[in-house]
Coordinates of C-alpha atoms in Angstrom, one line a residue:
X1437 CA 10.0 -8.6 -22.3
X1438 CA 8.6 -10.3 -19.2
X1439 CA 9.3 -14.0 -18.4
X1440 CA 5.5 -14.7 -18.7
X1441 CA 5.4 -13.2 -22.1
X1442 CA 8.5 -15.0 -23.3
X1443 CA 7.1 -18.3 -22.1
X1444 CA 3.8 -17.7 -24.0
X1445 CA 5.8 -16.8 -27.2
X1446 CA 7.9 -19.9 -26.8
X1447 CA 4.7 -22.0 -26.4
X1448 CA 3.3 -20.6 -29.6
X1449 CA 6.5 -21.0 -31.5
X1450 CA 6.7 -24.7 -30.5
X1451 CA 3.3 -25.3 -32.1
X1452 CA 1.2 -25.3 -29.0
X1453 CA -2.1 -23.5 -28.7
X1454 CA -2.4 -20.3 -26.6
X1455 CA -5.8 -19.8 -25.0
X1456 CA -7.3 -16.3 -24.6
X1457 CA -10.4 -15.6 -22.6
X1458 CA -13.4 -14.4 -24.5
X1459 CA -16.8 -12.9 -24.1
X1460 CA -16.1 -11.5 -20.7
X1461 CA -19.0 -9.0 -20.7
X1462 CA -21.4 -11.8 -21.9
X1463 CA -20.1 -14.0 -19.0
X1464 CA -20.4 -11.1 -16.5
X1465 CA -24.0 -10.6 -17.5
X1466 CA -24.7 -14.3 -17.3
X1467 CA -23.4 -14.3 -13.8
X1468 CA -25.7 -11.4 -12.8
X1469 CA -23.6 -8.3 -13.3
X1470 CA -25.6 -5.3 -14.4
X1471 CA -25.0 -4.0 -17.9
X1472 CA -25.5 -0.2 -18.4
X1473 CA -27.3 0.9 -21.6
X1474 CA -24.6 3.5 -22.3
X1475 CA -21.4 2.0 -20.9
X1476 CA -22.1 -1.7 -21.2
X1477 CA -19.9 -3.6 -18.7
X1478 CA -17.7 -0.6 -17.8
X1479 CA -19.0 -0.1 -14.3
X1480 CA -18.9 -3.8 -13.3
X1481 CA -15.5 -3.3 -11.6
X1482 CA -17.1 -0.9 -9.1
X1483 CA -20.5 -2.4 -8.8
X1484 CA -19.8 -6.1 -9.0
X1485 CA -16.1 -6.5 -8.3
X1486 CA -16.4 -10.0 -6.9
X1487 CA -18.3 -11.2 -10.0
X1488 CA -15.5 -9.7 -12.2
X1489 CA -12.8 -11.5 -10.2
X1490 CA -14.8 -14.8 -10.3
X1491 CA -15.2 -14.5 -14.0
X1492 CA -11.5 -14.0 -14.6
X1493 CA -10.9 -17.0 -12.2
X1494 CA -13.2 -19.2 -14.2
X1495 CA -11.3 -18.4 -17.4
X1496 CA -8.0 -19.2 -15.7
X1497 CA -9.5 -22.4 -14.3
X1498 CA -10.7 -23.3 -17.8
X1499 CA -7.1 -23.1 -19.1
X1500 CA -6.7 -19.5 -20.3
X1501 CA -3.1 -18.5 -20.9
X1502 CA -4.2 -14.8 -21.2
X1503 CA -7.0 -13.0 -19.6
X1504 CA -8.1 -9.5 -20.6
X1505 CA -8.8 -6.6 -18.3
X1506 CA -12.5 -5.6 -18.5
X1507 CA -11.5 -2.4 -20.3
X1508 CA -13.3 -2.7 -23.6
X1509 CA -15.9 -0.1 -22.7
X1510 CA -14.1 1.8 -19.9
X1511 CA -12.3 4.6 -21.8
X1512 CA -13.0 8.2 -21.1
X1513 CA -14.6 8.3 -24.6
X1514 CA -17.4 6.0 -23.4
X1515 CA -17.6 7.0 -19.7
X1516 CA -17.5 10.8 -20.0
X1517 CA -20.6 11.3 -22.2
X1518 CA -22.5 9.0 -19.9
X1519 CA -21.7 11.2 -16.9
X1520 CA -18.9 9.1 -15.3
X1521 CA -16.0 11.4 -15.9
X1522 CA -14.8 11.3 -12.3
X1523 CA -14.8 7.5 -12.2
X1524 CA -12.6 6.8 -15.3
X1525 CA -9.4 6.2 -13.3
X1526 CA -11.1 4.3 -10.5
X1527 CA -12.9 2.0 -12.9
X1528 CA -9.8 1.2 -14.8
X1529 CA -7.7 0.6 -11.7
X1530 CA -10.3 -1.8 -10.3
X1531 CA -10.4 -3.6 -13.7
X1532 CA -6.7 -4.2 -13.4
X1533 CA -6.9 -5.1 -9.7
X1534 CA -9.6 -7.7 -10.5
X1535 CA -7.5 -9.4 -13.1
X1536 CA -4.4 -9.5 -10.8
X1537 CA -6.4 -10.8 -7.9
X1538 CA -7.9 -13.6 -10.0
X1539 CA -4.5 -14.7 -11.1
X1540 CA -3.2 -14.6 -7.6
X1541 CA -6.2 -16.6 -6.2
X1542 CA -5.8 -19.2 -8.9
X1543 CA -2.1 -19.6 -8.0
X1544 CA -1.2 -19.5 -11.7
X1545 CA 1.4 -16.8 -12.1
X1546 CA 2.1 -17.8 -15.7
X1547 CA -1.2 -16.3 -16.8
X1548 CA -0.7 -13.1 -18.8
X1549 CA -3.0 -10.1 -18.3
X1550 CA -3.7 -8.1 -21.4
X1551 CA -5.4 -4.8 -21.9
X1552 CA -8.6 -4.5 -23.8
X1553 CA -9.5 -1.3 -25.6
X1554 CA -12.0 -0.3 -28.2
X1555 CA -12.6 2.5 -30.6
X1556 CA -16.3 2.2 -29.5
X1557 CA -17.6 5.5 -28.2
X1558 CA -20.5 4.0 -26.2
X1559 CA -24.2 3.9 -27.0
X1560 CA -26.6 6.8 -27.6
X1561 CA -28.9 7.3 -24.7
X1562 CA -32.1 5.3 -24.9
X1563 CA -31.0 3.3 -28.0
X1564 CA -28.9 0.4 -29.1
X1565 CA -27.1 2.6 -31.6
X1566 CA -23.4 3.3 -31.3
X1567 CA -22.3 6.9 -30.8
X1568 CA -20.6 7.8 -34.1
X1569 CA -19.1 11.2 -33.1
X1570 CA -15.7 11.9 -34.6
X1571 CA -12.6 11.9 -32.4
X1572 CA -9.0 12.6 -33.4
X1573 CA -6.3 10.0 -33.3
X1574 CA -4.6 12.0 -30.6
X1575 CA -7.8 11.8 -28.5
X1576 CA -7.9 8.1 -28.9
X1577 CA -4.3 7.7 -27.8
X1578 CA -4.9 9.9 -24.8
X1579 CA -7.9 7.9 -23.8
X1580 CA -6.1 4.6 -24.1
X1581 CA -3.0 5.8 -22.4
X1582 CA -5.1 6.9 -19.4
X1583 CA -6.5 3.4 -19.0
X1584 CA -3.4 1.5 -18.3

């Protein structure tokens, strides 16, 4: 276990509150980052990197003990059907880089960075309906392992 993680667990066990960021995609959109109909906020790390870093910084400045990587919609399961197969690794590495940079810029090395994954398979083209195709458990694990 990392020292950061142990410190957070100790904080919780002592009855203190741990604060997790929330609504990152909503905040990204509010700050002007473009959302994609099929992949939601997945491409923000390569199209609006500075906005992503600033969003993480704002959560840290607001007191977050944990920030989450902008990975909720950036698995191969979402990106591949939308035509972004070649960008999966780049997008996820930039997501991690943004969170690390935000923590560094805030000077608060105690902040934990957590992954964020979803079973969501993206949206069907031209609609607000989730893609409901079936994928195996193994495919889910492969997609998630590739992200981090």
